[in-house]
């Protein structure tokens, strides 16, 4: 089997495990989680996201979002029912349409890209929900050490009173 097929099997097993745990006990009913994952092989990147954890690519001071949030408000934006600038403050922005473990089967979009010279940011909604894309780009650009930059992103989220979990991981596609 190829790597993509093996990865999807692992996704299915992980989803099934969380789903069975939620089904086994009433206190876990409705439990689910988000995930963003990436595999870097030289300059080829394979990534997947479920829920609202995100993957960004940073290069030359610019940050661009690679994953698409599985959220109700994002669905509204894509159908023209909500202006993109309203997403950040919409009261239902955290309502997710796809998470690991909520259903017996998981729908995952896996994408491959060539990203030479870019730095990848994997982060939870506790980071991107409280720190603007511009500020995240500035923090990554200001700190050459990726571990220190990831820590600075987490501190920025906490300084901005994030009300969700705060996770930031940076990965270099160019040896930074």
Tab-separated table of N, CA and C in Angstrom:
chain	number	residue	atom	x	y	z
A	1	UNK	N	0.838	-1.201	0.000
A	1	UNK	CA	0.000	0.000	0.000
A	1	UNK	C	0.878	1.258	0.000
A	2	UNK	N	0.384	2.305	-0.640
A	2	UNK	CA	1.156	3.554	-0.641
A	2	UNK	C	0.939	4.316	0.661
A	3	UNK	N	1.773	5.368	0.864
A	3	UNK	CA	1.732	6.115	2.125
A	3	UNK	C	0.366	6.757	2.369
A	4	UNK	N	-0.275	7.258	1.307
A	4	UNK	CA	-1.570	7.903	1.452
A	4	UNK	C	-2.613	6.912	1.954
A	5	UNK	N	-2.608	5.708	1.370
A	5	UNK	CA	-3.554	4.685	1.786
A	5	UNK	C	-3.321	4.296	3.245
A	6	UNK	N	-2.078	4.124	3.635
A	6	UNK	CA	-1.748	3.782	5.024
A	6	UNK	C	-2.201	4.907	5.953
A	7	UNK	N	-1.951	6.153	5.554
A	7	UNK	CA	-2.366	7.297	6.369
A	7	UNK	C	-3.863	7.335	6.564
A	8	UNK	N	-4.628	7.043	5.500
A	8	UNK	CA	-6.083	7.052	5.627
A	8	UNK	C	-6.570	5.918	6.521
A	9	UNK	N	-5.886	4.779	6.494
A	9	UNK	CA	-6.245	3.688	7.404
A	9	UNK	C	-6.040	4.125	8.851
A	10	UNK	N	-4.922	4.793	9.110
A	10	UNK	CA	-4.652	5.283	10.460
A	10	UNK	C	-5.721	6.295	10.870
A	11	UNK	N	-6.107	7.203	9.952
A	11	UNK	CA	-7.175	8.160	10.239
A	11	UNK	C	-8.452	7.434	10.637
A	12	UNK	N	-8.800	6.420	9.868
A	12	UNK	CA	-10.027	5.668	10.150
A	12	UNK	C	-9.947	4.971	11.499
A	13	UNK	N	-8.771	4.381	11.814
A	13	UNK	CA	-8.612	3.695	13.095
A	13	UNK	C	-8.693	4.680	14.258
A	14	UNK	N	-8.041	5.811	14.121
A	14	UNK	CA	-8.096	6.827	15.173
A	14	UNK	C	-9.509	7.340	15.373
A	15	UNK	N	-10.201	7.620	14.274
A	15	UNK	CA	-11.578	8.088	14.362
A	15	UNK	C	-12.459	7.039	15.020
A	16	UNK	N	-12.321	5.802	14.583
A	16	UNK	CA	-13.144	4.719	15.127
A	16	UNK	C	-12.890	4.558	16.630
A	17	UNK	N	-11.652	4.695	17.051
A	17	UNK	CA	-11.301	4.564	18.465
A	17	UNK	C	-11.960	5.663	19.304
A	18	UNK	N	-11.891	6.902	18.838
A	18	UNK	CA	-12.529	8.012	19.575
A	18	UNK	C	-14.038	7.820	19.579
A	19	UNK	N	-14.603	7.446	18.436
A	19	UNK	CA	-16.049	7.252	18.337
A	19	UNK	C	-16.518	6.145	19.279
A	20	UNK	N	-15.788	5.022	19.322
A	20	UNK	CA	-16.173	3.918	20.208
A	20	UNK	C	-16.067	4.333	21.670
A	21	UNK	N	-15.058	5.119	22.014
A	21	UNK	CA	-14.937	5.624	23.386
A	21	UNK	C	-16.113	6.501	23.767
A	22	UNK	N	-16.550	7.332	22.830
A	22	UNK	CA	-17.699	8.211	23.087
A	22	UNK	C	-18.988	7.402	23.209
A	23	UNK	N	-19.112	6.358	22.422
A	23	UNK	CA	-20.305	5.511	22.464
A	23	UNK	C	-20.354	4.647	23.724
A	24	UNK	N	-19.198	4.335	24.302
A	24	UNK	CA	-19.122	3.409	25.435
A	24	UNK	C	-19.585	4.024	26.756
A	25	UNK	N	-19.574	5.330	26.844
A	25	UNK	CA	-19.924	5.957	28.116
A	25	UNK	C	-20.765	7.212	27.881
A	26	UNK	N	-21.882	7.326	28.595
A	26	UNK	CA	-22.741	8.512	28.426
A	26	UNK	C	-22.011	9.834	28.700
A	27	UNK	N	-21.012	9.809	29.588
A	27	UNK	CA	-20.318	11.061	29.898
A	27	UNK	C	-19.443	11.538	28.729
A	28	UNK	N	-19.156	10.649	27.778
A	28	UNK	CA	-18.354	11.027	26.613
A	28	UNK	C	-19.195	11.192	25.346
A	29	UNK	N	-20.504	11.083	25.451
A	29	UNK	CA	-21.387	11.192	24.299
A	29	UNK	C	-21.165	12.526	23.583
A	30	UNK	N	-20.977	12.471	22.297
A	30	UNK	CA	-20.754	13.688	21.512
A	30	UNK	C	-19.309	14.154	21.483
A	31	UNK	N	-18.423	13.397	22.138
A	31	UNK	CA	-17.010	13.767	22.189
A	31	UNK	C	-16.405	13.711	20.790
A	32	UNK	N	-15.525	14.628	20.512
A	32	UNK	CA	-14.800	14.640	19.251
A	32	UNK	C	-13.594	15.555	19.397
A	33	UNK	N	-12.746	15.569	18.379
A	33	UNK	CA	-11.569	16.424	18.426
A	33	UNK	C	-11.196	16.873	17.021
A	34	UNK	N	-10.428	17.926	16.955
A	34	UNK	CA	-9.922	18.400	15.676
A	34	UNK	C	-8.489	17.918	15.507
A	35	UNK	N	-8.006	17.931	14.280
A	35	UNK	CA	-6.622	17.527	14.032
A	35	UNK	C	-6.130	18.203	12.757
A	36	UNK	N	-4.872	18.538	12.766
A	36	UNK	CA	-4.174	18.938	11.550
A	36	UNK	C	-2.862	18.163	11.551
A	37	UNK	N	-2.544	17.562	10.410
A	37	UNK	CA	-1.348	16.728	10.329
A	37	UNK	C	-0.615	17.020	9.027
A	38	UNK	N	0.707	16.842	9.087
A	38	UNK	CA	1.528	17.110	7.915
A	38	UNK	C	2.684	16.118	7.870
A	39	UNK	N	3.021	15.695	6.671
A	39	UNK	CA	4.207	14.882	6.431
A	39	UNK	C	5.050	15.651	5.432
A	40	UNK	N	6.307	15.932	5.809
A	40	UNK	CA	7.218	16.661	4.927
A	40	UNK	C	8.289	15.697	4.454
A	41	UNK	N	8.413	15.555	3.156
A	41	UNK	CA	9.462	14.741	2.541
A	41	UNK	C	10.203	15.649	1.571
A	42	UNK	N	11.378	16.121	2.019
A	42	UNK	CA	12.153	17.117	1.280
A	42	UNK	C	11.271	18.345	1.065
A	43	UNK	N	10.839	18.635	-0.157
A	43	UNK	CA	9.974	19.809	-0.356
A	43	UNK	C	8.544	19.409	-0.714
A	44	UNK	N	8.206	18.132	-0.636
A	44	UNK	CA	6.832	17.696	-0.867
A	44	UNK	C	6.129	17.599	0.479
A	45	UNK	N	4.933	18.162	0.534
A	45	UNK	CA	4.164	18.191	1.764
A	45	UNK	C	2.818	17.521	1.519
A	46	UNK	N	2.455	16.599	2.397
A	46	UNK	CA	1.129	15.993	2.370
A	46	UNK	C	0.450	16.402	3.673
A	47	UNK	N	-0.756	16.935	3.571
A	47	UNK	CA	-1.412	17.415	4.789
A	47	UNK	C	-2.904	17.135	4.777
A	48	UNK	N	-3.469	17.139	5.978
A	48	UNK	CA	-4.894	16.929	6.158
A	48	UNK	C	-5.343	17.690	7.395
A	49	UNK	N	-6.571	18.125	7.373
A	49	UNK	CA	-7.143	18.806	8.529
A	49	UNK	C	-8.585	18.391	8.717
A	50	UNK	N	-8.988	18.267	9.967
A	50	UNK	CA	-10.366	17.965	10.323
A	50	UNK	C	-10.747	18.931	11.434
A	51	UNK	N	-11.877	19.596	11.290
A	51	UNK	CA	-12.312	20.563	12.299
A	51	UNK	C	-11.758	21.937	11.997
A	52	UNK	N	-11.314	22.635	13.047
A	52	UNK	CA	-10.832	24.003	12.839
A	52	UNK	C	-9.395	24.220	13.291
A	53	UNK	N	-8.643	23.148	13.487
A	53	UNK	CA	-7.196	23.308	13.625
A	53	UNK	C	-6.681	23.573	12.219
A	54	UNK	N	-5.642	24.404	12.098
A	54	UNK	CA	-5.237	24.871	10.769
A	54	UNK	C	-3.781	24.611	10.445
A	55	UNK	N	-3.522	24.595	9.134
A	55	UNK	CA	-2.174	24.580	8.604
A	55	UNK	C	-2.005	25.834	7.758
A	56	UNK	N	-0.931	26.558	8.049
A	56	UNK	CA	-0.569	27.752	7.285
A	56	UNK	C	0.819	27.538	6.680
A	57	UNK	N	1.104	28.261	5.601
A	57	UNK	CA	2.450	28.323	5.036
A	57	UNK	C	2.922	29.769	5.147
A	58	UNK	N	4.150	29.954	5.660
A	58	UNK	CA	4.746	31.289	5.811
A	58	UNK	C	5.975	31.377	4.921
A	59	UNK	N	6.074	32.474	4.177
A	59	UNK	CA	7.267	32.724	3.365
A	59	UNK	C	7.340	34.222	3.081
A	60	UNK	N	8.545	34.764	3.232
A	60	UNK	CA	8.795	36.175	2.918
A	60	UNK	C	7.806	37.109	3.610
A	61	UNK	N	7.494	36.808	4.874
A	61	UNK	CA	6.633	37.691	5.657
A	61	UNK	C	5.143	37.515	5.429
A	62	UNK	N	4.768	36.599	4.540
A	62	UNK	CA	3.346	36.390	4.235
A	62	UNK	C	2.889	35.033	4.730
A	63	UNK	N	1.687	35.003	5.283
A	63	UNK	CA	1.083	33.788	5.822
A	63	UNK	C	-0.158	33.468	5.005
A	64	UNK	N	-0.273	32.210	4.554
A	64	UNK	CA	-1.487	31.826	3.840
A	64	UNK	C	-2.031	30.529	4.421
A	65	UNK	N	-3.323	30.486	4.577
A	65	UNK	CA	-3.996	29.324	5.149
A	65	UNK	C	-4.119	28.246	4.082
A	66	UNK	N	-3.679	27.013	4.414
A	66	UNK	CA	-3.747	25.898	3.475
A	66	UNK	C	-4.976	25.022	3.704
A	67	UNK	N	-5.360	24.808	4.944
A	67	UNK	CA	-6.527	23.974	5.247
A	67	UNK	C	-7.787	24.831	5.240
A	68	UNK	N	-8.915	24.167	5.159
A	68	UNK	CA	-10.215	24.837	5.196
A	68	UNK	C	-10.924	24.371	6.459
A	69	UNK	N	-11.430	25.310	7.244
A	69	UNK	CA	-12.134	24.956	8.481
A	69	UNK	C	-13.421	24.197	8.171
A	70	UNK	N	-13.660	23.118	8.922
A	70	UNK	CA	-14.921	22.384	8.849
A	70	UNK	C	-15.878	23.013	9.857
A	71	UNK	N	-16.380	24.183	9.520
A	71	UNK	CA	-17.249	24.898	10.461
A	71	UNK	C	-18.529	25.363	9.771
A	72	UNK	N	-19.530	25.572	10.575
A	72	UNK	CA	-20.827	26.013	10.078
A	72	UNK	C	-20.702	27.390	9.434
A	73	UNK	N	-19.975	28.311	10.068
A	73	UNK	CA	-19.852	29.659	9.496
A	73	UNK	C	-19.040	29.639	8.204
A	74	UNK	N	-18.059	28.764	8.094
A	74	UNK	CA	-17.295	28.652	6.846
A	74	UNK	C	-18.193	28.153	5.717
A	75	UNK	N	-19.110	27.259	6.041
A	75	UNK	CA	-20.093	26.791	5.072
A	75	UNK	C	-20.961	27.954	4.610
A	76	UNK	N	-21.386	28.788	5.559
A	76	UNK	CA	-22.190	29.963	5.215
A	76	UNK	C	-21.433	30.918	4.295
A	77	UNK	N	-20.146	31.114	4.567
A	77	UNK	CA	-19.322	31.989	3.728
A	77	UNK	C	-19.235	31.422	2.321
A	78	UNK	N	-18.973	30.114	2.203
A	78	UNK	CA	-18.819	29.496	0.882
A	78	UNK	C	-20.108	29.541	0.077
A	79	UNK	N	-21.254	29.587	0.745
A	79	UNK	CA	-22.536	29.654	0.046
A	79	UNK	C	-23.033	31.091	-0.118
A	80	UNK	N	-22.226	32.062	0.315
A	80	UNK	CA	-22.593	33.463	0.147
A	80	UNK	C	-23.550	34.010	1.188
A	81	UNK	N	-23.796	33.252	2.252
A	81	UNK	CA	-24.739	33.689	3.278
A	81	UNK	C	-24.117	34.490	4.409
A	82	UNK	N	-22.786	34.614	4.404
A	82	UNK	CA	-22.100	35.350	5.459
A	82	UNK	C	-20.836	35.967	4.876
A	83	UNK	N	-20.592	37.214	5.211
A	83	UNK	CA	-19.388	37.903	4.744
A	83	UNK	C	-18.174	37.359	5.487
A	84	UNK	N	-17.048	37.126	4.785
A	84	UNK	CA	-15.856	36.558	5.436
A	84	UNK	C	-15.386	37.343	6.656
A	85	UNK	N	-15.537	38.634	6.660
A	85	UNK	CA	-15.083	39.433	7.804
A	85	UNK	C	-15.946	39.225	9.049
A	86	UNK	N	-17.097	38.577	8.904
A	86	UNK	CA	-17.982	38.315	10.044
A	86	UNK	C	-17.629	37.025	10.785
A	87	UNK	N	-16.820	36.167	10.165
A	87	UNK	CA	-16.503	34.855	10.749
A	87	UNK	C	-15.861	34.987	12.121
A	88	UNK	N	-14.881	35.864	12.252
A	88	UNK	CA	-14.100	35.995	13.490
A	88	UNK	C	-14.948	36.330	14.711
A	89	UNK	N	-16.066	37.023	14.520
A	89	UNK	CA	-16.880	37.452	15.661
A	89	UNK	C	-18.253	36.791	15.712
A	90	UNK	N	-18.557	35.942	14.754
A	90	UNK	CA	-19.878	35.304	14.718
A	90	UNK	C	-20.063	34.427	15.955
A	91	UNK	N	-21.241	34.496	16.608
A	91	UNK	CA	-21.448	33.716	17.834
A	91	UNK	C	-21.397	32.198	17.629
A	92	UNK	N	-21.591	31.711	16.406
A	92	UNK	CA	-21.558	30.272	16.149
A	92	UNK	C	-20.286	29.842	15.408
A	93	UNK	N	-19.216	30.641	15.519
A	93	UNK	CA	-17.977	30.349	14.786
A	93	UNK	C	-17.312	29.050	15.225
A	94	UNK	N	-17.620	28.550	16.400
A	94	UNK	CA	-16.991	27.315	16.892
A	94	UNK	C	-17.835	26.064	16.653
A	95	UNK	N	-18.946	26.193	15.940
A	95	UNK	CA	-19.768	25.035	15.626
A	95	UNK	C	-19.138	24.327	14.431
A	96	UNK	N	-18.696	23.082	14.659
A	96	UNK	CA	-17.956	22.343	13.639
A	96	UNK	C	-18.854	21.355	12.899
A	97	UNK	N	-18.549	21.145	11.627
A	97	UNK	CA	-19.313	20.219	10.796
A	97	UNK	C	-18.615	18.879	10.606
A	98	UNK	N	-17.357	18.776	11.028
A	98	UNK	CA	-16.602	17.537	10.896
A	98	UNK	C	-15.526	17.508	11.979
A	99	UNK	N	-15.505	16.456	12.783
A	99	UNK	CA	-14.471	16.270	13.806
A	99	UNK	C	-14.141	14.784	13.913
A	100	UNK	N	-12.990	14.497	14.472
A	100	UNK	CA	-12.584	13.109	14.709
A	100	UNK	C	-13.423	12.557	15.848
A	101	UNK	N	-14.094	11.418	15.592
A	101	UNK	CA	-14.808	10.710	16.648
A	101	UNK	C	-16.284	11.016	16.786
A	102	UNK	N	-16.829	11.956	16.043
A	102	UNK	CA	-18.243	12.296	16.189
A	102	UNK	C	-19.150	11.324	15.448
A	103	UNK	N	-18.619	10.683	14.411
A	103	UNK	CA	-19.381	9.731	13.593
A	103	UNK	C	-18.514	8.496	13.374
A	104	UNK	N	-19.128	7.376	13.039
A	104	UNK	CA	-18.322	6.168	12.836
A	104	UNK	C	-17.355	6.272	11.658
A	105	UNK	N	-17.677	7.094	10.662
A	105	UNK	CA	-16.792	7.277	9.516
A	105	UNK	C	-16.349	8.732	9.446
A	106	UNK	N	-15.108	8.931	9.022
A	106	UNK	CA	-14.513	10.263	8.975
A	106	UNK	C	-14.212	10.648	7.531
A	107	UNK	N	-14.569	11.865	7.172
A	107	UNK	CA	-14.247	12.410	5.859
A	107	UNK	C	-13.030	13.309	6.006
A	108	UNK	N	-11.946	12.949	5.322
A	108	UNK	CA	-10.698	13.708	5.415
A	108	UNK	C	-10.237	14.082	4.012
A	109	UNK	N	-9.945	15.341	3.791
A	109	UNK	CA	-9.373	15.799	2.539
A	109	UNK	C	-7.860	15.835	2.706
A	110	UNK	N	-7.162	15.048	1.915
A	110	UNK	CA	-5.703	15.002	1.974
A	110	UNK	C	-5.168	15.700	0.736
A	111	UNK	N	-4.218	16.596	0.928
A	111	UNK	CA	-3.686	17.404	-0.159
A	111	UNK	C	-2.177	17.272	-0.196
A	112	UNK	N	-1.617	17.297	-1.392
A	112	UNK	CA	-0.164	17.284	-1.558
A	112	UNK	C	0.243	18.554	-2.283
A	113	UNK	N	1.382	19.109	-1.894
A	113	UNK	CA	1.880	20.331	-2.522
A	113	UNK	C	3.394	20.372	-2.434
A	114	UNK	N	3.984	21.143	-3.291
A	114	UNK	CA	5.415	21.423	-3.221
A	114	UNK	C	5.547	22.807	-2.600
A	115	UNK	N	6.246	22.907	-1.512
A	115	UNK	CA	6.341	24.169	-0.794
A	115	UNK	C	7.789	24.523	-0.482
A	116	UNK	N	8.669	24.593	-1.481
A	116	UNK	CA	10.071	24.889	-1.185
A	116	UNK	C	10.240	26.272	-0.569
A	117	UNK	N	11.070	26.315	0.474
A	117	UNK	CA	11.377	27.598	1.102
A	117	UNK	C	10.327	28.110	2.062
A	118	UNK	N	9.317	27.314	2.365
A	118	UNK	CA	8.272	27.784	3.258
A	118	UNK	C	8.417	27.171	4.654
A	119	UNK	N	7.831	27.862	5.617
A	119	UNK	CA	7.730	27.362	6.981
A	119	UNK	C	6.260	27.085	7.228
A	120	UNK	N	5.958	25.923	7.783
A	120	UNK	CA	4.581	25.532	8.044
A	120	UNK	C	4.223	25.797	9.501
A	121	UNK	N	3.026	26.315	9.712
A	121	UNK	CA	2.475	26.527	11.048
A	121	UNK	C	1.249	25.645	11.197
A	122	UNK	N	1.311	24.724	12.153
A	122	UNK	CA	0.153	23.929	12.537
A	122	UNK	C	-0.344	24.523	13.843
A	123	UNK	N	-1.638	24.876	13.915
A	123	UNK	CA	-2.107	25.501	15.153
A	123	UNK	C	-3.571	25.195	15.426
A	124	UNK	N	-3.903	25.282	16.700
A	124	UNK	CA	-5.279	25.093	17.147
A	124	UNK	C	-6.021	26.424	17.036
A	125	UNK	N	-7.347	26.343	17.199
A	125	UNK	CA	-8.148	27.560	17.111
A	125	UNK	C	-7.898	28.508	18.282
A	126	UNK	N	-7.269	28.017	19.323
A	126	UNK	CA	-6.890	28.919	20.419
A	126	UNK	C	-5.836	29.918	19.987
A	127	UNK	N	-5.068	29.584	18.948
A	127	UNK	CA	-4.070	30.512	18.395
A	127	UNK	C	-4.711	31.366	17.315
A	128	UNK	N	-5.206	30.740	16.246
A	128	UNK	CA	-5.716	31.547	15.124
A	128	UNK	C	-7.001	32.271	15.463
A	129	UNK	N	-7.689	31.849	16.506
A	129	UNK	CA	-8.909	32.541	16.910
A	129	UNK	C	-8.662	33.799	17.727
A	130	UNK	N	-7.444	33.948	18.243
A	130	UNK	CA	-7.164	35.111	19.088
A	130	UNK	C	-6.020	35.977	18.569
A	131	UNK	N	-5.222	35.454	17.643
A	131	UNK	CA	-4.095	36.203	17.083
A	131	UNK	C	-4.344	36.351	15.583
A	132	UNK	N	-4.267	37.566	15.085
A	132	UNK	CA	-4.526	37.804	13.663
A	132	UNK	C	-3.462	37.147	12.788
A	133	UNK	N	-3.823	36.895	11.552
A	133	UNK	CA	-2.868	36.331	10.594
A	133	UNK	C	-1.651	37.241	10.453
A	134	UNK	N	-1.875	38.545	10.450
A	134	UNK	CA	-0.771	39.501	10.313
A	134	UNK	C	0.190	39.400	11.491
A	135	UNK	N	-0.358	39.284	12.705
A	135	UNK	CA	0.491	39.171	13.886
A	135	UNK	C	1.244	37.841	13.888
A	136	UNK	N	0.566	36.757	13.477
A	136	UNK	CA	1.247	35.465	13.412
A	136	UNK	C	2.406	35.539	12.425
A	137	UNK	N	2.186	36.156	11.270
A	137	UNK	CA	3.244	36.303	10.260
A	137	UNK	C	4.411	37.119	10.813
A	138	UNK	N	4.110	38.192	11.528
A	138	UNK	CA	5.163	39.035	12.115
A	138	UNK	C	5.986	38.263	13.142
A	139	UNK	N	5.328	37.472	13.972
A	139	UNK	CA	6.022	36.698	15.007
A	139	UNK	C	6.947	35.669	14.362
A	140	UNK	N	6.441	34.959	13.360
A	140	UNK	CA	7.269	33.953	12.683
A	140	UNK	C	8.466	34.614	12.004
A	141	UNK	N	8.240	35.761	11.378
A	141	UNK	CA	9.318	36.462	10.684
A	141	UNK	C	10.354	37.067	11.601
A	142	UNK	N	9.948	37.415	12.816
A	142	UNK	CA	10.854	38.096	13.744
A	142	UNK	C	11.780	37.139	14.494
A	143	UNK	N	11.407	35.865	14.557
A	143	UNK	CA	12.187	34.901	15.355
A	143	UNK	C	12.712	33.779	14.470
A	144	UNK	N	14.023	33.740	14.224
A	144	UNK	CA	14.570	32.698	13.347
A	144	UNK	C	14.526	31.288	13.953
A	145	UNK	N	14.524	31.169	15.272
A	145	UNK	CA	14.450	29.867	15.916
A	145	UNK	C	12.977	29.441	15.967
A	146	UNK	N	12.646	28.341	15.281
A	146	UNK	CA	11.244	27.936	15.166
A	146	UNK	C	10.611	27.551	16.496
A	147	UNK	N	11.376	26.948	17.383
A	147	UNK	CA	10.819	26.605	18.701
A	147	UNK	C	10.463	27.875	19.474
A	148	UNK	N	11.340	28.859	19.418
A	148	UNK	CA	11.065	30.135	20.096
A	148	UNK	C	9.881	30.855	19.448
A	149	UNK	N	9.791	30.790	18.124
A	149	UNK	CA	8.679	31.432	17.419
A	149	UNK	C	7.349	30.766	17.791
A	150	UNK	N	7.332	29.431	17.884
A	150	UNK	CA	6.114	28.715	18.277
A	150	UNK	C	5.704	29.106	19.694
A	151	UNK	N	6.685	29.207	20.575
A	151	UNK	CA	6.405	29.629	21.950
A	151	UNK	C	5.851	31.058	21.972
A	152	UNK	N	6.421	31.938	21.143
A	152	UNK	CA	5.940	33.322	21.065
A	152	UNK	C	4.495	33.376	20.555
A	153	UNK	N	4.143	32.497	19.614
A	153	UNK	CA	2.762	32.428	19.133
A	153	UNK	C	1.816	32.009	20.260
A	154	UNK	N	2.227	31.018	21.047
A	154	UNK	CA	1.402	30.559	22.171
A	154	UNK	C	1.233	31.668	23.204
A	155	UNK	N	2.327	32.360	23.523
A	155	UNK	CA	2.233	33.477	24.476
A	155	UNK	C	1.343	34.584	23.947
A	156	UNK	N	1.427	34.872	22.647
A	156	UNK	CA	0.572	35.913	22.061
A	156	UNK	C	-0.901	35.536	22.194
A	157	UNK	N	-1.220	34.262	21.960
A	157	UNK	CA	-2.603	33.806	22.102
A	157	UNK	C	-3.080	33.971	23.544
A	158	UNK	N	-2.224	33.596	24.487
A	158	UNK	CA	-2.607	33.736	25.899
A	158	UNK	C	-2.718	35.214	26.297
A	159	UNK	N	-1.816	36.046	25.771
A	159	UNK	CA	-1.893	37.490	26.037
A	159	UNK	C	-3.180	38.097	25.487
A	160	UNK	N	-3.698	37.514	24.404
A	160	UNK	CA	-4.948	37.995	23.805
A	160	UNK	C	-6.165	37.279	24.388
A	161	UNK	N	-5.952	36.660	25.536
A	161	UNK	CA	-7.026	36.028	26.302
A	161	UNK	C	-7.758	34.924	25.541
A	162	UNK	N	-6.996	34.056	24.890
A	162	UNK	CA	-7.595	32.928	24.188
A	162	UNK	C	-8.449	32.128	25.155
A	163	UNK	N	-9.621	31.743	24.704
A	163	UNK	CA	-10.529	30.964	25.549
A	163	UNK	C	-10.555	29.492	25.131
A	164	UNK	N	-9.626	29.097	24.277
A	164	UNK	CA	-9.579	27.719	23.792
A	164	UNK	C	-8.171	27.170	23.982
A	165	UNK	N	-7.977	25.900	23.633
A	165	UNK	CA	-6.640	25.316	23.765
A	165	UNK	C	-5.666	26.026	22.827
A	166	UNK	N	-4.426	26.146	23.275
A	166	UNK	CA	-3.407	26.902	22.544
A	166	UNK	C	-2.271	25.955	22.171
A	167	UNK	N	-2.145	25.681	20.855
A	167	UNK	CA	-1.087	24.828	20.356
A	167	UNK	C	-0.528	25.439	19.080
A	168	UNK	N	0.801	25.527	18.987
A	168	UNK	CA	1.452	26.018	17.767
A	168	UNK	C	2.721	25.200	17.535
A	169	UNK	N	2.861	24.684	16.315
A	169	UNK	CA	4.042	23.926	15.913
A	169	UNK	C	4.510	24.499	14.589
A	170	UNK	N	5.816	24.751	14.478
A	170	UNK	CA	6.401	25.256	13.240
A	170	UNK	C	7.333	24.202	12.659
A	171	UNK	N	7.260	24.027	11.336
A	171	UNK	CA	8.074	23.055	10.625
A	171	UNK	C	8.659	23.724	9.411
A	172	UNK	N	9.950	23.543	9.221
A	172	UNK	CA	10.625	24.135	8.074
A	172	UNK	C	10.601	23.194	6.884
A	173	UNK	N	10.346	23.740	5.723
A	173	UNK	CA	10.425	22.959	4.500
A	173	UNK	C	11.750	23.275	3.800
A	174	UNK	N	12.553	24.189	4.391
A	174	UNK	CA	13.798	24.589	3.748
A	174	UNK	C	15.010	24.514	4.671
A	175	UNK	N	14.893	23.846	5.805
A	175	UNK	CA	16.037	23.708	6.694
A	175	UNK	C	16.211	24.839	7.692
A	176	UNK	N	15.267	25.772	7.782
A	176	UNK	CA	15.354	26.873	8.733
A	176	UNK	C	15.392	26.374	10.151
